[in-house]
Amino acid sequence: MRPQIVLFGDSITEQSFRPGGWGAALSDTYSRKADVLVRGYGGYNTRWALFLLHQLFPLDSTKPPVATTIFFGANDAALLGRNSERQHVPVEDYKENLRNIIRHLKESSPTMLVVLITPPPVCEEGRKQYAESLYGEKVMKLPERTNEAAGLYAKACVELAEEIGTRSINLWSKMQETEGWQKKFLSDGLHLTPEGNAVVYQEVLKVFNEAWLSAAEMPYDFPHHSEIDGKNPERAFQQRCL
Amino acid sequence: MRPQIVLFGDSITEQSFRPGGWGAALSDTYSRKADVLVRGYGGYNTRWALFLLHQLFPLDSTKPPVATTIFFGANDAALLGRNSERQHVPVEDYKENLRNIIRHLKESSPTMLVVLITPPPVCEEGRKQYAESLYGEKVMKLPERTNEAAGLYAKACVELAEEIGTRSINLWSKMQETEGWQKKFLSDGLHLTPEGNAVVYQEVLKVFNEAWLSAAEMPYDFPHHSEIDGKNPERAFQQRCL
């Protein structure tokens, strides 16, 4: 009965219900108006995401989501020849995979609001420190991910959004506008701090508001308690719900 | 396709996706396994909750929730003759309303795991300070809620659970086992701090684990990324999903 908003992405989406997370904040904002469902798959790139589409977004669904955020790229941008090369997807393929994901979503529901989010920036020093804290000094002489590479994927993501007329958030650029973004927004050089989560939350909300999906303009599902007459409660429910 | 866990209650449920909230923590724990849906209605008592049942839990649903928490009583226990008497429900009616809510849920799905949660304790001094911070010293000479009254509703809630063999959490008692619960767990004498939210989260998780709804024992919806062969990704998905 209630509209659904799906968050589809990698670990940055999967972790979005941890304290201060952007997914939980969206759930709170849309409480009593829409359900926010997390479909985050840690470690996944866009190639692997394609395998999930028909189960997560069945084409014959009678109630597809009203909006979906697509937030991949952090793993696609892992570098060839380094420890995480298994996750690497060439940038042209990344762009093509995103196109196919959106095509599928639009096929399941032409009116679905689709919002592309670029990967966040990468702090190579933060990644190095994090790896050393886990494995000691012997590992990670060469970074698995660079900010420059992440930037190329962000660029491809935004280009695609412009080509097909889909809304997008250039998180890679946005975060780097703030001095000290490396520690302020990133906990391990890649994943988000509560402040980093707040940036994603605010940017997603801005796009939702610019489209038609403004929580403030959506009706409550049932009367606010102040509208209920303690002696004749049925009146409020008859007016609004029955 | 995914099991649903519904959190049905008043403001303490509605606010459970704020930073440190117990609903968000459950969402995170059941990520990739079950969807946690918030059905929290600030200010509502059990009498008003009855009006929502058929819409929130349709009897003809083909996919009812696998589990539902029922967390009312904080408003039912508002005192007669005080400012919030509009919300007051006599304790016998509160118990009967809970019984009717559970009857409805079990009618919609006999296998649904239903967990009753009692209202939390009330810190009258905290309520007074909160009211004074809003309205100045002129208001709230007499408290709208007392801990003693909340305790009667908690007792009725636990009694009902025992009568009909439903699981329950006596939050009123549990919180008062910790010294300094008044400030540690309650932000305004009634609503929960992040530490108070953590108590609810841990208690709900304990009950879910004791029943059959343990996140650790539920399968992932799709392969963990470490199981995916970068060169032959389809193999992991064929084995697990197709």
GROMACS .gro file of C-alpha atoms in nm:
model
  484
    1MET     CA    1   0.000   0.000   0.000
    2ARG     CA    2   0.291   0.234   0.061
    3PRO     CA    3   0.538   0.356  -0.204
    4GLN     CA    4   0.882   0.196  -0.193
    5ILE     CA    5   1.220   0.361  -0.234
    6VAL     CA    6   1.502   0.115  -0.306
    7LEU     CA    7   1.869   0.181  -0.236
    8PHE     CA    8   2.068  -0.040  -0.477
    9GLY     CA    9   2.444  -0.043  -0.451
   10ASP     CA   10   2.759  -0.183  -0.292
   11SER     CA   11   2.891  -0.173   0.064
   12ILE     CA   12   2.832   0.202   0.094
   13THR     CA   13   2.464   0.126   0.048
   14GLU     CA   14   2.472  -0.195   0.256
   15GLN     CA   15   2.620  -0.001   0.550
   16SER     CA   16   2.374   0.287   0.518
   17PHE     CA   17   2.166   0.175   0.819
   18ARG     CA   18   2.455   0.193   1.064
   19PRO     CA   19   2.450   0.482   1.316
   20GLY     CA   20   2.439   0.808   1.124
   21GLY     CA   21   2.379   0.622   0.797
   22TRP     CA   22   2.216   0.787   0.495
   23GLY     CA   23   1.968   0.503   0.443
   24ALA     CA   24   1.839   0.518   0.800
   25ALA     CA   25   1.808   0.897   0.771
   26LEU     CA   26   1.598   0.857   0.456
   27SER     CA   27   1.381   0.598   0.634
   28ASP     CA   28   1.325   0.847   0.913
   29THR     CA   29   1.240   1.129   0.674
   30TYR     CA   30   0.991   0.917   0.477
   31SER     CA   31   0.847   0.746   0.785
   32ARG     CA   32   0.466   0.712   0.747
   33LYS     CA   33   0.499   0.802   0.378
   34ALA     CA   34   0.725   0.556   0.198
   35ASP     CA   35   0.928   0.246   0.282
   36VAL     CA   36   1.302   0.264   0.225
   37LEU     CA   37   1.446  -0.077   0.132
   38VAL     CA   38   1.818  -0.146   0.137
   39ARG     CA   39   1.958  -0.356  -0.146
   40GLY     CA   40   2.329  -0.307  -0.077
   41TYR     CA   41   2.582  -0.573  -0.177
   42GLY     CA   42   2.928  -0.526  -0.026
   43GLY     CA   43   3.212  -0.581  -0.272
   44TYR     CA   44   2.983  -0.593  -0.576
   45ASN     CA   45   3.059  -0.415  -0.901
   46THR     CA   46   2.812  -0.333  -1.179
   47ARG     CA   47   2.889  -0.656  -1.364
   48TRP     CA   48   2.778  -0.866  -1.071
   49ALA     CA   49   2.486  -0.632  -1.001
   50LEU     CA   50   2.340  -0.728  -1.340
   51PHE     CA   51   2.282  -1.082  -1.214
   52LEU     CA   52   2.049  -0.952  -0.942
   53LEU     CA   53   1.820  -0.738  -1.154
   54HIS     CA   54   1.546  -0.983  -1.242
   55GLN     CA   55   1.506  -1.097  -0.884
   56LEU     CA   56   1.532  -0.755  -0.719
   57PHE     CA   57   1.324  -0.576  -0.982
   58PRO     CA   58   1.091  -0.831  -1.148
   59LEU     CA   59   0.953  -0.701  -1.475
   60ASP     CA   60   0.608  -0.833  -1.388
   61SER     CA   61   0.591  -0.666  -1.047
   62THR     CA   62   0.253  -0.513  -0.975
   63LYS     CA   63   0.415  -0.266  -0.738
   64PRO     CA   64   0.761  -0.159  -0.851
   65PRO     CA   65   0.951   0.101  -0.644
   66VAL     CA   66   0.867   0.466  -0.704
   67ALA     CA   67   1.234   0.555  -0.681
   68THR     CA   68   1.569   0.375  -0.687
   69THR     CA   69   1.919   0.503  -0.615
   70ILE     CA   70   2.199   0.326  -0.807
   71PHE     CA   71   2.527   0.365  -0.627
   72PHE     CA   72   2.809   0.155  -0.775
   73GLY     CA   73   3.157   0.222  -0.900
   74ALA     CA   74   3.379   0.207  -0.593
   75ASN     CA   75   3.459  -0.158  -0.671
   76ASP     CA   76   3.450  -0.129  -1.050
   77ALA     CA   77   3.729   0.130  -1.011
   78ALA     CA   78   3.961  -0.114  -0.826
   79LEU     CA   79   4.285  -0.120  -1.027
   80LEU     CA   80   4.404  -0.398  -1.255
   81GLY     CA   81   4.719  -0.575  -1.141
   82ARG     CA   82   4.655  -0.497  -0.774
   83ASN     CA   83   4.504  -0.703  -0.492
   84SER     CA   84   4.142  -0.623  -0.575
   85GLU     CA   85   4.164  -0.664  -0.952
   86ARG     CA   86   3.898  -0.936  -0.928
   87GLN     CA   87   3.647  -0.655  -0.872
   88HIS     CA   88   3.773  -0.434  -1.155
   89VAL     CA   89   3.539  -0.348  -1.441
   90PRO     CA   90   3.669  -0.133  -1.731
   91VAL     CA   91   3.516   0.213  -1.723
   92GLU     CA   92   3.340   0.167  -2.060
   93ASP     CA   93   3.182  -0.154  -1.931
   94TYR     CA   94   3.085   0.020  -1.605
   95LYS     CA   95   2.901   0.283  -1.804
   96GLU     CA   96   2.733   0.021  -2.022
   97ASN     CA   97   2.632  -0.186  -1.717
   98LEU     CA   98   2.475   0.120  -1.555
   99ARG     CA   99   2.287   0.183  -1.879
  100ASN     CA  100   2.155  -0.173  -1.872
  101ILE     CA  101   2.054  -0.146  -1.507
  102ILE     CA  102   1.857   0.172  -1.579
  103ARG     CA  103   1.702   0.019  -1.892
  104HIS     CA  104   1.579  -0.272  -1.681
  105LEU     CA  105   1.440  -0.044  -1.409
  106LYS     CA  106   1.261   0.172  -1.664
  107GLU     CA  107   1.122  -0.141  -1.828
  108SER     CA  108   0.982  -0.254  -1.494
  109SER     CA  109   0.835   0.093  -1.437
  110PRO     CA  110   0.865   0.381  -1.687
  111THR     CA  111   0.773   0.634  -1.419
  112MET     CA  112   1.034   0.519  -1.167
  113LEU     CA  113   1.259   0.800  -1.043
  114VAL     CA  114   1.614   0.672  -1.098
  115VAL     CA  115   1.905   0.852  -0.932
  116LEU     CA  116   2.263   0.763  -1.024
  117ILE     CA  117   2.528   0.827  -0.758
  118THR     CA  118   2.895   0.834  -0.851
  119PRO     CA  119   3.154   0.660  -0.635
  120PRO     CA  120   3.293   0.880  -0.356
  121PRO     CA  121   3.648   1.010  -0.377
  122VAL     CA  122   3.930   0.785  -0.252
  123CYS     CA  123   4.192   0.886   0.004
  124GLU     CA  124   4.490   0.670  -0.082
  125GLU     CA  125   4.669   0.753   0.242
  126GLY     CA  126   4.357   0.652   0.436
  127ARG     CA  127   4.339   0.320   0.249
  128LYS     CA  128   4.706   0.255   0.326
  129GLN     CA  129   4.666   0.328   0.695
  130TYR     CA  130   4.359   0.108   0.711
  131ALA     CA  131   4.536  -0.184   0.540
  132GLU     CA  132   4.837  -0.147   0.769
  133SER     CA  133   4.610  -0.150   1.073
  134LEU     CA  134   4.473  -0.484   0.952
  135TYR     CA  135   4.776  -0.658   0.804
  136GLY     CA  136   5.086  -0.472   0.927
  137GLU     CA  137   5.340  -0.287   0.717
  138LYS     CA  138   5.413  -0.562   0.470
  139VAL     CA  139   5.103  -0.511   0.253
  140MET     CA  140   4.964  -0.248   0.020
  141LYS     CA  141   5.284  -0.103  -0.120
  142LEU     CA  142   5.073  -0.012  -0.419
  143PRO     CA  143   4.719   0.122  -0.372
  144GLU     CA  144   4.426  -0.090  -0.490
  145ARG     CA  145   4.223   0.218  -0.566
  146THR     CA  146   4.325   0.575  -0.656
  147ASN     CA  147   4.125   0.895  -0.644
  148GLU     CA  148   4.215   0.960  -1.005
  149ALA     CA  149   4.063   0.629  -1.117
  150ALA     CA  150   3.749   0.685  -0.908
  151GLY     CA  151   3.720   1.023  -1.081
  152LEU     CA  152   3.711   0.859  -1.424
  153TYR     CA  153   3.422   0.638  -1.314
  154ALA     CA  154   3.242   0.937  -1.164
  155LYS     CA  155   3.282   1.120  -1.493
  156ALA     CA  156   3.143   0.824  -1.690
  157CYS     CA  157   2.848   0.798  -1.449
  158VAL     CA  158   2.756   1.165  -1.484
  159GLU     CA  159   2.802   1.151  -1.864
  160LEU     CA  160   2.562   0.860  -1.885
  161ALA     CA  161   2.305   1.044  -1.673
  162GLU     CA  162   2.323   1.339  -1.911
  163GLU     CA  163   2.304   1.118  -2.221
  164ILE     CA  164   1.986   0.945  -2.110
  165GLY     CA  165   1.830   1.225  -1.905
  166THR     CA  166   1.852   1.060  -1.565
  167ARG     CA  167   1.920   1.252  -1.245
  168SER     CA  168   2.262   1.205  -1.087
  169ILE     CA  169   2.474   1.304  -0.790
  170ASN     CA  170   2.843   1.364  -0.846
  171LEU     CA  171   2.954   1.258  -0.501
  172TRP     CA  172   3.318   1.242  -0.609
  173SER     CA  173   3.318   1.615  -0.689
  174LYS     CA  174   3.082   1.723  -0.415
  175MET     CA  175   3.284   1.576  -0.131
  176GLN     CA  176   3.610   1.724  -0.257
  177GLU     CA  177   3.464   2.074  -0.231
  178THR     CA  178   3.508   2.049   0.148
  179GLU     CA  179   3.852   2.097   0.293
  180GLY     CA  180   3.973   1.793   0.485
  181TRP     CA  181   3.726   1.564   0.304
  182GLN     CA  182   3.978   1.278   0.334
  183LYS     CA  183   3.924   1.233   0.707
  184LYS     CA  184   3.599   1.421   0.747
  185PHE     CA  185   3.393   1.212   0.508
  186LEU     CA  186   3.589   0.886   0.476
  187SER     CA  187   3.651   0.640   0.762
  188ASP     CA  188   3.908   0.420   0.586
  189GLY     CA  189   3.977   0.618   0.272
  190LEU     CA  190   3.671   0.469   0.095
  191HIS     CA  191   3.374   0.409   0.324
  192LEU     CA  192   3.178   0.691   0.484
  193THR     CA  193   3.190   0.854   0.826
  194PRO     CA  194   2.861   0.984   0.973
  195GLU     CA  195   2.953   1.323   0.818
  196GLY     CA  196   3.007   1.155   0.482
  197ASN     CA  197   2.674   0.977   0.519
  198ALA     CA  198   2.512   1.314   0.587
  199VAL     CA  199   2.642   1.446   0.255
  200VAL     CA  200   2.484   1.152   0.067
  201TYR     CA  201   2.158   1.194   0.260
  202GLN     CA  202   2.138   1.567   0.183
  203GLU     CA  203   2.221   1.521  -0.184
  204VAL     CA  204   1.968   1.239  -0.231
  205LEU     CA  205   1.703   1.440  -0.051
  206LYS     CA  206   1.775   1.742  -0.271
  207VAL     CA  207   1.725   1.533  -0.586
  208PHE     CA  208   1.410   1.367  -0.447
  209ASN     CA  209   1.271   1.711  -0.361
  210GLU     CA  210   1.354   1.852  -0.706
  211ALA     CA  211   1.169   1.558  -0.859
  212TRP     CA  212   0.821   1.498  -0.718
  213LEU     CA  213   0.923   1.282  -0.426
  214SER     CA  214   0.928   1.543  -0.148
  215ALA     CA  215   0.848   1.392   0.193
  216ALA     CA  216   0.704   1.725   0.310
  217GLU     CA  217   0.450   1.720   0.027
  218MET     CA  218   0.350   1.356   0.065
  219PRO     CA  219   0.046   1.289   0.282
  220TYR     CA  220   0.065   1.103   0.611
  221ASP     CA  221  -0.074   0.751   0.582
  222PHE     CA  222  -0.305   0.807   0.882
  223PRO     CA  223  -0.415   1.113   1.082
  224HIS     CA  224  -0.165   1.291   1.301
  225HIS     CA  225  -0.252   1.213   1.662
  226SER     CA  226  -0.343   1.576   1.729
  227GLU     CA  227  -0.628   1.543   1.478
  228ILE     CA  228  -0.788   1.259   1.671
  229ASP     CA  229  -1.076   1.344   1.904
  230GLY     CA  230  -1.024   1.138   2.219
  231LYS     CA  231  -1.399   1.091   2.264
  232ASN     CA  232  -1.478   1.020   1.896
  233PRO     CA  233  -1.163   0.876   1.744
  234GLU     CA  234  -1.351   0.705   1.461
  235ARG     CA  235  -1.431   1.042   1.307
  236ALA     CA  236  -1.068   1.116   1.215
  237PHE     CA  237  -1.027   0.771   1.064
  238GLN     CA  238  -1.350   0.787   0.870
  239GLN     CA  239  -1.248   1.115   0.713
  240ARG     CA  240  -0.900   1.008   0.620
  241CYS     CA  241  -0.890   0.636   0.576
  242LEU     CA  242  -1.220   0.476   0.512
  243MET     CA  243   1.065  -1.215  -0.223
  244ARG     CA  244   1.223  -1.120   0.107
  245PRO     CA  245   1.069  -1.175   0.454
  246GLN     CA  246   0.936  -0.863   0.624
  247ILE     CA  247   0.969  -0.762   0.988
  248VAL     CA  248   0.724  -0.490   1.091
  249LEU     CA  249   0.775  -0.255   1.386
  250PHE     CA  250   0.428  -0.141   1.497
  251GLY     CA  251   0.401   0.113   1.773
  252ASP     CA  252   0.399   0.477   1.884
  253SER     CA  253   0.662   0.750   1.871
  254ILE     CA  254   0.928   0.525   2.021
  255THR     CA  255   0.888   0.308   1.713
  256GLU     CA  256   0.843   0.602   1.474
  257GLN     CA  257   1.173   0.752   1.594
  258SER     CA  258   1.360   0.422   1.575
  259PHE     CA  259   1.545   0.516   1.255
  260ARG     CA  260   1.708   0.824   1.402
  261PRO     CA  261   2.085   0.804   1.472
  262GLY     CA  262   2.146   0.512   1.708
  263GLY     CA  263   1.785   0.395   1.668
  264TRP     CA  264   1.678   0.038   1.736
  265GLY     CA  265   1.487   0.005   1.407
  266ALA     CA  266   1.785   0.113   1.198
  267ALA     CA  267   2.007  -0.129   1.392
  268LEU     CA  268   1.765  -0.414   1.316
  269SER     CA  269   1.762  -0.313   0.948
  270ASP     CA  270   2.140  -0.329   0.947
  271THR     CA  271   2.146  -0.669   1.119
  272TYR     CA  272   1.891  -0.819   0.877
  273SER     CA  273   2.035  -0.648   0.569
  274ARG     CA  274   2.031  -0.894   0.272
  275LYS     CA  275   1.801  -1.122   0.473
  276ALA     CA  276   1.480  -0.944   0.570
  277ASP     CA  277   1.324  -0.602   0.526
  278VAL     CA  278   1.248  -0.406   0.842
  279LEU     CA  279   0.945  -0.179   0.795
  280VAL     CA  280   0.861   0.098   1.040
  281ARG     CA  281   0.495   0.145   1.127
  282GLY     CA  282   0.535   0.391   1.413
  283TYR     CA  283   0.259   0.642   1.497
  284GLY     CA  284   0.364   0.917   1.735
  285GLY     CA  285   0.106   0.992   2.004
  286TYR     CA  286  -0.107   0.685   1.926
  287ASN     CA  287  -0.252   0.459   2.191
  288THR     CA  288  -0.383   0.104   2.140
  289ARG     CA  289  -0.739   0.226   2.084
  290TRP     CA  290  -0.635   0.432   1.785
  291ALA     CA  291  -0.399   0.159   1.666
  292LEU     CA  292  -0.701  -0.068   1.616
  293PHE     CA  293  -0.821   0.159   1.334
  294LEU     CA  294  -0.503   0.088   1.136
  295LEU     CA  295  -0.502  -0.291   1.151
  296HIS     CA  296  -0.691  -0.378   0.836
  297GLN     CA  297  -0.486  -0.144   0.623
  298LEU     CA  298  -0.147  -0.223   0.775
  299PHE     CA  299  -0.208  -0.596   0.803
  300PRO     CA  300  -0.469  -0.697   0.541
  301LEU     CA  301  -0.619  -1.036   0.615
  302ASP     CA  302  -0.597  -1.135   0.250
  303SER     CA  303  -0.228  -1.049   0.213
  304THR     CA  304  -0.035  -1.309   0.016
  305LYS     CA  305   0.283  -1.209   0.195
  306PRO     CA  306   0.222  -1.108   0.557
  307PRO     CA  307   0.522  -1.016   0.777
  308VAL     CA  308   0.717  -1.303   0.932
  309ALA     CA  309   0.747  -1.104   1.254
  310THR     CA  310   0.589  -0.798   1.415
  311THR     CA  311   0.683  -0.606   1.727
  312ILE     CA  312   0.392  -0.439   1.909
  313PHE     CA  313   0.516  -0.152   2.121
  314PHE     CA  314   0.236   0.059   2.270
  315GLY     CA  315   0.142   0.175   2.617
  316ALA     CA  316   0.341   0.493   2.674
  317ASN     CA  317   0.039   0.698   2.561
  318ASP     CA  318  -0.230   0.467   2.698
  319ALA     CA  319  -0.069   0.526   3.039
  320ALA     CA  320  -0.110   0.906   3.021
  321LEU     CA  321  -0.306   1.004   3.333
  322LEU     CA  322  -0.671   1.105   3.350
  323GLY     CA  323  -0.731   1.463   3.453
  324ARG     CA  324  -0.395   1.583   3.325
  325ASN     CA  325  -0.291   1.755   3.002
  326SER     CA  326  -0.261   1.437   2.796
  327GLU     CA  327  -0.577   1.265   2.917
  328ARG     CA  328  -0.698   1.259   2.555
  329GLN     CA  329  -0.449   0.977   2.499
  330HIS     CA  330  -0.541   0.781   2.812
  331VAL     CA  331  -0.676   0.429   2.777
  332PRO     CA  332  -0.778   0.235   3.091
  333VAL     CA  333  -0.537  -0.047   3.161
  334GLU     CA  334  -0.803  -0.319   3.115
  335ASP     CA  335  -0.887  -0.173   2.774
  336TYR     CA  336  -0.517  -0.150   2.687
  337LYS     CA  337  -0.481  -0.520   2.757
  338GLU     CA  338  -0.793  -0.603   2.556
  339ASN     CA  339  -0.680  -0.386   2.266
  340LEU     CA  340  -0.343  -0.563   2.258
  341ARG     CA  341  -0.527  -0.894   2.258
  342ASN     CA  342  -0.733  -0.780   1.958
  343ILE     CA  343  -0.424  -0.658   1.774
  344ILE     CA  344  -0.256  -0.995   1.823
  345ARG     CA  345  -0.571  -1.182   1.724
  346HIS     CA  346  -0.581  -0.985   1.401
  347LEU     CA  347  -0.212  -1.048   1.327
  348LYS     CA  348  -0.249  -1.420   1.393
  349GLU     CA  349  -0.554  -1.428   1.171
  350SER     CA  350  -0.355  -1.269   0.890
  351SER     CA  351  -0.075  -1.521   0.949
  352PRO     CA  352  -0.088  -1.797   1.214
  353THR     CA  353   0.289  -1.845   1.192
  354MET     CA  354   0.377  -1.479   1.247
  355LEU     CA  355   0.624  -1.421   1.530
  356VAL     CA  356   0.459  -1.157   1.750
  357VAL     CA  357   0.664  -0.979   2.016
  358LEU     CA  358   0.495  -0.755   2.272
  359ILE     CA  359   0.707  -0.477   2.418
  360THR     CA  360   0.597  -0.298   2.735
  361PRO     CA  361   0.622   0.080   2.765
  362PRO     CA  362   0.958   0.201   2.899
  363PRO     CA  363   0.983   0.344   3.250
  364VAL     CA  364   0.901   0.711   3.298
  365CYS     CA  365   1.130   0.962   3.468
  366GLU     CA  366   0.893   1.223   3.607
  367GLU     CA  367   1.173   1.469   3.680
  368GLY     CA  368   1.294   1.431   3.320
  369ARG     CA  369   0.943   1.498   3.188
  370LYS     CA  370   0.918   1.808   3.405
  371GLN     CA  371   1.251   1.947   3.291
  372TYR     CA  372   1.160   1.880   2.929
  373ALA     CA  373   0.825   2.059   2.963
  374GLU     CA  374   0.988   2.355   3.135
  375SER     CA  375   1.246   2.379   2.858
  376LEU     CA  376   0.957   2.409   2.610
  377TYR     CA  377   0.699   2.615   2.797
  378GLY     CA  378   0.873   2.777   3.094
  379GLU     CA  379   0.801   2.722   3.461
  380LYS     CA  380   0.428   2.783   3.451
  381VAL     CA  381   0.333   2.438   3.316
  382MET     CA  382   0.333   2.080   3.434
  383LYS     CA  383   0.281   2.126   3.805
  384LEU     CA  384   0.135   1.777   3.793
  385PRO     CA  385   0.296   1.507   3.580
  386GLU     CA  386   0.107   1.371   3.278
  387ARG     CA  387   0.269   1.033   3.319
  388THR     CA  388   0.413   0.854   3.620
  389ASN     CA  389   0.648   0.561   3.641
  390GLU     CA  390   0.403   0.383   3.866
  391ALA     CA  391   0.125   0.406   3.606
  392ALA     CA  392   0.359   0.292   3.327
  393GLY     CA  393   0.444  -0.006   3.547
  394LEU     CA  394   0.078  -0.112   3.565
  395TYR     CA  395   0.056  -0.113   3.186
  396ALA     CA  396   0.383  -0.307   3.162
  397LYS     CA  397   0.242  -0.563   3.404
  398ALA     CA  398  -0.078  -0.598   3.201
  399CYS     CA  399   0.124  -0.638   2.880
  400VAL     CA  400   0.340  -0.917   3.024
  401GLU     CA  401   0.036  -1.087   3.179
  402LEU     CA  402  -0.138  -1.093   2.843
  403ALA     CA  403   0.172  -1.238   2.676
  404GLU     CA  404   0.175  -1.519   2.932
  405GLU     CA  405  -0.198  -1.580   2.898
  406ILE     CA  406  -0.187  -1.628   2.524
  407GLY     CA  407   0.167  -1.765   2.490
  408THR     CA  408   0.319  -1.474   2.301
  409ARG     CA  409   0.677  -1.359   2.352
  410SER     CA  410   0.727  -1.032   2.535
  411ILE     CA  411   0.992  -0.788   2.650
  412ASN     CA  412   0.943  -0.618   2.986
  413LEU     CA  413   1.126  -0.299   2.896
  414TRP     CA  414   0.990  -0.120   3.201
  415SER     CA  415   1.166  -0.367   3.433
  416LYS     CA  416   1.473  -0.426   3.219
  417MET     CA  417   1.573  -0.061   3.199
  418GLN     CA  418   1.531  -0.005   3.571
  419GLU     CA  419   1.791  -0.274   3.642
  420THR     CA  420   2.059  -0.025   3.535
  421GLU     CA  421   2.162   0.247   3.776
  422GLY     CA  422   2.100   0.593   3.637
  423TRP     CA  423   1.844   0.464   3.384
  424GLN     CA  424   1.658   0.794   3.409
  425LYS     CA  425   1.920   0.989   3.215
  426LYS     CA  426   2.111   0.705   3.058
  427PHE     CA  427   1.818   0.557   2.866
  428LEU     CA  428   1.563   0.842   2.846
  429SER     CA  429   1.619   1.172   2.665
  430ASP     CA  430   1.314   1.357   2.799
  431GLY     CA  431   1.190   1.120   3.066
  432LEU     CA  432   0.998   0.910   2.810
  433HIS     CA  433   1.171   0.881   2.471
  434LEU     CA  434   1.494   0.691   2.424
  435THR     CA  435   1.858   0.798   2.408
  436PRO     CA  436   2.091   0.600   2.177
  437GLU     CA  437   2.178   0.389   2.485
  438GLY     CA  438   1.808   0.330   2.549
  439ASN     CA  439   1.762   0.236   2.184
  440ALA     CA  440   2.047  -0.012   2.222
  441VAL     CA  441   1.860  -0.185   2.506
  442VAL     CA  442   1.550  -0.228   2.287
  443TYR     CA  443   1.763  -0.350   1.996
  444GLN     CA  444   1.943  -0.608   2.210
  445GLU     CA  445   1.622  -0.733   2.372
  446VAL     CA  446   1.438  -0.766   2.040
  447LEU     CA  447   1.735  -0.944   1.887
  448LYS     CA  448   1.748  -1.182   2.181
  449VAL     CA  449   1.381  -1.274   2.135
  450PHE     CA  450   1.419  -1.307   1.756
  451ASN     CA  451   1.719  -1.535   1.809
  452GLU     CA  452   1.536  -1.747   2.067
  453ALA     CA  453   1.255  -1.789   1.816
  454TRP     CA  454   1.363  -1.900   1.470
  455LEU     CA  455   1.441  -1.557   1.331
  456SER     CA  456   1.818  -1.544   1.383
  457ALA     CA  457   1.992  -1.325   1.125
  458ALA     CA  458   2.309  -1.532   1.158
  459GLU     CA  459   2.122  -1.846   1.056
  460MET     CA  460   1.930  -1.692   0.766
  461PRO     CA  461   2.091  -1.728   0.425
  462TYR     CA  462   2.223  -1.434   0.226
  463ASP     CA  463   1.994  -1.346  -0.064
  464PHE     CA  464   2.285  -1.358  -0.311
  465PRO     CA  465   2.645  -1.484  -0.294
  466HIS     CA  466   2.897  -1.304  -0.078
  467HIS     CA  467   3.131  -1.117  -0.310
  468SER     CA  468   3.425  -1.335  -0.203
  469GLU     CA  469   3.247  -1.637  -0.356
  470ILE     CA  470   3.233  -1.476  -0.700
  471ASP     CA  471   3.500  -1.575  -0.951
  472GLY     CA  472   3.604  -1.257  -1.130
  473LYS     CA  473   3.654  -1.446  -1.458
  474ASN     CA  474   3.337  -1.659  -1.433
  475PRO     CA  475   3.091  -1.464  -1.221
  476GLU     CA  476   2.789  -1.645  -1.362
  477ARG     CA  477   2.894  -1.965  -1.188
  478ALA     CA  478   2.828  -1.825  -0.838
  479PHE     CA  479   2.489  -1.694  -0.945
  480GLN     CA  480   2.387  -2.015  -1.121
  481GLN     CA  481   2.464  -2.216  -0.810
  482ARG     CA  482   2.283  -1.988  -0.572
  483CYS     CA  483   2.010  -1.804  -0.753
  484LEU     CA  484   1.900  -1.961  -1.077
   0.00000   0.00000   0.00000
